[in-house]
Amino acid sequence: MPGFPKPLAMICLSALAACVDPEASPDTGAADYAAYCAACHGTTGSGDGEAAAGLSRKPADLTTLSAKNGGEFPTTRVMAQIWGYAGAKGRGVMPDFGPLLQGELVPYDGGDGIETPTPIRLVLLAEYLKTLQPQ
């Protein structure tokens, strides 16, 4: 993992993997955020998590996603980044979100009027990230 000392990366990834039960049915994305994102992005999403200090690049401040997108939360773009469709798969330090991409699919309209089958846990995580945006 570039930018992450190897022992620290292994500890963080092991800890993250142990926290997630892929068979669980989360009622919100908060649990998945805590398991997959908070170590780097922090509990508030501002990029100040405990593991952030060991990274060569500061994690994104997730609380500014709406502000940087004209006041609208870029849900589809956020889900694409998490899923790995944003072209960064394998080049950053983001964990493997495989368990979030398996399981139940729900119809999701990303704003283009087309409902696409989308993993429910991915949708729930994106919905949770919306709650981190300042009002």
PDB file of C-alpha atoms in Angstrom:
ATOM      1  CA  MET A   1       0.000   0.000   0.000  1.00  0.00           C
ATOM      2  CA  PRO A   2       1.703   3.228  -1.123  1.00  0.00           C
ATOM      3  CA  GLY A   3       2.135   5.804   1.629  1.00  0.00           C
ATOM      4  CA  PHE A   4       1.322   3.350   4.420  1.00  0.00           C
ATOM      5  CA  PRO A   5       4.069   1.643   6.406  1.00  0.00           C
ATOM      6  CA  LYS A   6       3.592  -2.074   5.711  1.00  0.00           C
ATOM      7  CA  PRO A   7       3.183  -3.198   9.361  1.00  0.00           C
ATOM      8  CA  LEU A   8       0.674  -0.411  10.018  1.00  0.00           C
ATOM      9  CA  ALA A   9      -1.201  -1.233   6.818  1.00  0.00           C
ATOM     10  CA  MET A  10      -1.501  -4.888   7.785  1.00  0.00           C
ATOM     11  CA  ILE A  11      -2.717  -4.032  11.285  1.00  0.00           C
ATOM     12  CA  CYS A  12      -5.295  -1.551   9.959  1.00  0.00           C
ATOM     13  CA  LEU A  13      -6.563  -3.890   7.269  1.00  0.00           C
ATOM     14  CA  SER A  14      -6.785  -6.808   9.706  1.00  0.00           C
ATOM     15  CA  ALA A  15      -8.677  -4.666  12.183  1.00  0.00           C
ATOM     16  CA  LEU A  16     -11.057  -3.461   9.490  1.00  0.00           C
ATOM     17  CA  ALA A  17     -11.703  -6.964   8.207  1.00  0.00           C
ATOM     18  CA  ALA A  18     -12.432  -8.235  11.718  1.00  0.00           C
ATOM     19  CA  CYS A  19     -15.040  -5.524  12.275  1.00  0.00           C
ATOM     20  CA  VAL A  20     -17.190  -6.394   9.285  1.00  0.00           C
ATOM     21  CA  ASP A  21     -19.537  -9.340   9.021  1.00  0.00           C
ATOM     22  CA  PRO A  22     -20.417  -9.584   5.304  1.00  0.00           C
ATOM     23  CA  GLU A  23     -23.571 -11.538   6.195  1.00  0.00           C
ATOM     24  CA  ALA A  24     -24.819  -8.778   8.493  1.00  0.00           C
ATOM     25  CA  SER A  25     -27.778  -6.686   7.457  1.00  0.00           C
ATOM     26  CA  PRO A  26     -26.858  -3.164   8.550  1.00  0.00           C
ATOM     27  CA  ASP A  27     -29.769  -0.833   9.248  1.00  0.00           C
ATOM     28  CA  THR A  28     -27.617   2.208   8.387  1.00  0.00           C
ATOM     29  CA  GLY A  29     -24.322   2.932   6.741  1.00  0.00           C
ATOM     30  CA  ALA A  30     -22.897   4.170  10.061  1.00  0.00           C
ATOM     31  CA  ALA A  31     -21.536   0.737  10.996  1.00  0.00           C
ATOM     32  CA  ASP A  32     -19.871   0.304   7.613  1.00  0.00           C
ATOM     33  CA  TYR A  33     -18.460   3.828   7.823  1.00  0.00           C
ATOM     34  CA  ALA A  34     -16.997   3.046  11.246  1.00  0.00           C
ATOM     35  CA  ALA A  35     -15.517  -0.222   9.955  1.00  0.00           C
ATOM     36  CA  TYR A  36     -14.198   0.922   6.577  1.00  0.00           C
ATOM     37  CA  CYS A  37     -13.736   4.681   6.639  1.00  0.00           C
ATOM     38  CA  ALA A  38     -13.304   6.214  10.087  1.00  0.00           C
ATOM     39  CA  ALA A  39      -9.737   4.973  10.635  1.00  0.00           C
ATOM     40  CA  CYS A  40      -8.535   7.355   7.916  1.00  0.00           C
ATOM     41  CA  HIS A  41     -11.370   9.844   7.382  1.00  0.00           C
ATOM     42  CA  GLY A  42     -12.136  10.227  11.107  1.00  0.00           C
ATOM     43  CA  THR A  43     -15.398   9.844  12.962  1.00  0.00           C
ATOM     44  CA  THR A  44     -16.646  13.183  11.632  1.00  0.00           C
ATOM     45  CA  GLY A  45     -15.375  12.591   8.075  1.00  0.00           C
ATOM     46  CA  SER A  46     -12.920  15.487   8.112  1.00  0.00           C
ATOM     47  CA  GLY A  47      -9.879  13.350   7.201  1.00  0.00           C
ATOM     48  CA  ASP A  48      -8.341  13.212  10.659  1.00  0.00           C
ATOM     49  CA  GLY A  49      -8.658   9.538  11.572  1.00  0.00           C
ATOM     50  CA  GLU A  50      -6.068   7.709  13.666  1.00  0.00           C
ATOM     51  CA  ALA A  51      -4.462   6.071  10.621  1.00  0.00           C
ATOM     52  CA  ALA A  52      -4.302   9.343   8.650  1.00  0.00           C
ATOM     53  CA  ALA A  53      -0.975  10.329  10.209  1.00  0.00           C
ATOM     54  CA  GLY A  54       0.698   7.307   8.612  1.00  0.00           C
ATOM     55  CA  LEU A  55      -0.433   8.202   5.094  1.00  0.00           C
ATOM     56  CA  SER A  56       1.658  10.133   2.593  1.00  0.00           C
ATOM     57  CA  ARG A  57      -1.443  12.063   1.513  1.00  0.00           C
ATOM     58  CA  LYS A  58      -4.146  13.365   3.844  1.00  0.00           C
ATOM     59  CA  PRO A  59      -7.469  11.526   3.376  1.00  0.00           C
ATOM     60  CA  ALA A  60     -10.250  13.486   1.730  1.00  0.00           C
ATOM     61  CA  ASP A  61     -12.443  15.669   3.900  1.00  0.00           C
ATOM     62  CA  LEU A  62     -15.771  13.949   3.296  1.00  0.00           C
ATOM     63  CA  THR A  63     -17.680  16.811   4.939  1.00  0.00           C
ATOM     64  CA  THR A  64     -17.029  19.052   1.922  1.00  0.00           C
ATOM     65  CA  LEU A  65     -18.413  16.776  -0.810  1.00  0.00           C
ATOM     66  CA  SER A  66     -21.654  18.727  -1.226  1.00  0.00           C
ATOM     67  CA  ALA A  67     -19.955  22.124  -1.035  1.00  0.00           C
ATOM     68  CA  LYS A  68     -17.497  21.113  -3.751  1.00  0.00           C
ATOM     69  CA  ASN A  69     -20.414  20.003  -5.926  1.00  0.00           C
ATOM     70  CA  GLY A  70     -22.523  23.161  -5.955  1.00  0.00           C
ATOM     71  CA  GLY A  71     -24.432  22.237  -2.798  1.00  0.00           C
ATOM     72  CA  GLU A  72     -25.617  18.862  -4.100  1.00  0.00           C
ATOM     73  CA  PHE A  73     -24.260  15.627  -2.686  1.00  0.00           C
ATOM     74  CA  PRO A  74     -22.593  13.708  -5.566  1.00  0.00           C
ATOM     75  CA  THR A  75     -24.017  10.324  -4.579  1.00  0.00           C
ATOM     76  CA  THR A  76     -23.238   8.481  -7.805  1.00  0.00           C
ATOM     77  CA  ARG A  77     -19.685   9.825  -7.935  1.00  0.00           C
ATOM     78  CA  VAL A  78     -19.131   8.898  -4.273  1.00  0.00           C
ATOM     79  CA  MET A  79     -20.426   5.362  -4.830  1.00  0.00           C
ATOM     80  CA  ALA A  80     -18.236   5.045  -7.935  1.00  0.00           C
ATOM     81  CA  GLN A  81     -15.176   6.068  -5.884  1.00  0.00           C
ATOM     82  CA  ILE A  82     -15.981   3.513  -3.190  1.00  0.00           C
ATOM     83  CA  TRP A  83     -16.743   0.795  -5.731  1.00  0.00           C
ATOM     84  CA  GLY A  84     -13.494   1.506  -7.575  1.00  0.00           C
ATOM     85  CA  TYR A  85     -15.035   2.755 -10.821  1.00  0.00           C
ATOM     86  CA  ALA A  86     -13.345   6.146 -10.375  1.00  0.00           C
ATOM     87  CA  GLY A  87     -10.145   4.673 -11.777  1.00  0.00           C
ATOM     88  CA  ALA A  88      -8.182   4.616  -8.519  1.00  0.00           C
ATOM     89  CA  LYS A  89      -8.640   0.913  -7.757  1.00  0.00           C
ATOM     90  CA  GLY A  90      -5.339  -0.507  -6.638  1.00  0.00           C
ATOM     91  CA  ARG A  91      -3.510   2.836  -6.722  1.00  0.00           C
ATOM     92  CA  GLY A  92      -4.497   4.263  -3.352  1.00  0.00           C
ATOM     93  CA  VAL A  93      -4.795   3.114   0.208  1.00  0.00           C
ATOM     94  CA  MET A  94      -8.562   2.682   0.252  1.00  0.00           C
ATOM     95  CA  PRO A  95      -9.515  -0.720   1.682  1.00  0.00           C
ATOM     96  CA  ASP A  96     -11.207  -3.448  -0.325  1.00  0.00           C
ATOM     97  CA  PHE A  97     -14.934  -2.793  -0.169  1.00  0.00           C
ATOM     98  CA  GLY A  98     -15.787  -6.261  -1.519  1.00  0.00           C
ATOM     99  CA  PRO A  99     -18.241  -7.148   1.279  1.00  0.00           C
ATOM    100  CA  LEU A 100     -20.181  -3.934   0.602  1.00  0.00           C
ATOM    101  CA  LEU A 101     -20.609  -4.907  -3.027  1.00  0.00           C
ATOM    102  CA  GLN A 102     -22.030  -8.358  -2.368  1.00  0.00           C
ATOM    103  CA  GLY A 103     -25.482  -9.314  -1.200  1.00  0.00           C
ATOM    104  CA  GLU A 104     -28.820  -7.676  -1.787  1.00  0.00           C
ATOM    105  CA  LEU A 105     -29.247  -5.275  -4.700  1.00  0.00           C
ATOM    106  CA  VAL A 106     -31.763  -2.441  -4.646  1.00  0.00           C
ATOM    107  CA  PRO A 107     -32.947  -0.229  -7.512  1.00  0.00           C
ATOM    108  CA  TYR A 108     -31.090   3.080  -7.222  1.00  0.00           C
ATOM    109  CA  ASP A 109     -31.621   6.215  -9.306  1.00  0.00           C
ATOM    110  CA  GLY A 110     -28.432   8.256  -9.321  1.00  0.00           C
ATOM    111  CA  GLY A 111     -30.278  11.276 -10.685  1.00  0.00           C
ATOM    112  CA  ASP A 112     -30.546  10.331 -14.344  1.00  0.00           C
ATOM    113  CA  GLY A 113     -33.984   8.724 -14.046  1.00  0.00           C
ATOM    114  CA  ILE A 114     -32.593   5.237 -14.569  1.00  0.00           C
ATOM    115  CA  GLU A 115     -32.870   2.794 -11.689  1.00  0.00           C
ATOM    116  CA  THR A 116     -29.806   0.583 -11.553  1.00  0.00           C
ATOM    117  CA  PRO A 117     -29.401  -2.490  -9.325  1.00  0.00           C
ATOM    118  CA  THR A 118     -26.951  -1.332  -6.659  1.00  0.00           C
ATOM    119  CA  PRO A 119     -25.624  -3.107  -3.562  1.00  0.00           C
ATOM    120  CA  ILE A 120     -27.722  -1.955  -0.608  1.00  0.00           C
ATOM    121  CA  ARG A 121     -24.725  -1.538   1.680  1.00  0.00           C
ATOM    122  CA  LEU A 122     -23.094   0.785  -0.857  1.00  0.00           C
ATOM    123  CA  VAL A 123     -26.272   2.882  -0.985  1.00  0.00           C
ATOM    124  CA  LEU A 124     -26.509   2.942   2.821  1.00  0.00           C
ATOM    125  CA  LEU A 125     -22.894   4.065   3.137  1.00  0.00           C
ATOM    126  CA  ALA A 126     -23.429   6.881   0.625  1.00  0.00           C
ATOM    127  CA  GLU A 127     -26.596   7.915   2.445  1.00  0.00           C
ATOM    128  CA  TYR A 128     -24.659   8.020   5.699  1.00  0.00           C
ATOM    129  CA  LEU A 129     -21.984  10.221   4.103  1.00  0.00           C
ATOM    130  CA  LYS A 130     -24.741  12.693   3.221  1.00  0.00           C
ATOM    131  CA  THR A 131     -25.381  13.133   6.951  1.00  0.00           C
ATOM    132  CA  LEU A 132     -21.792  14.319   7.426  1.00  0.00           C
ATOM    133  CA  GLN A 133     -22.395  17.360   5.218  1.00  0.00           C
ATOM    134  CA  PRO A 134     -22.888  20.662   7.080  1.00  0.00           C
ATOM    135  CA  GLN A 135     -26.399  22.043   6.831  1.00  0.00           C
TER     136      GLN A 135
END
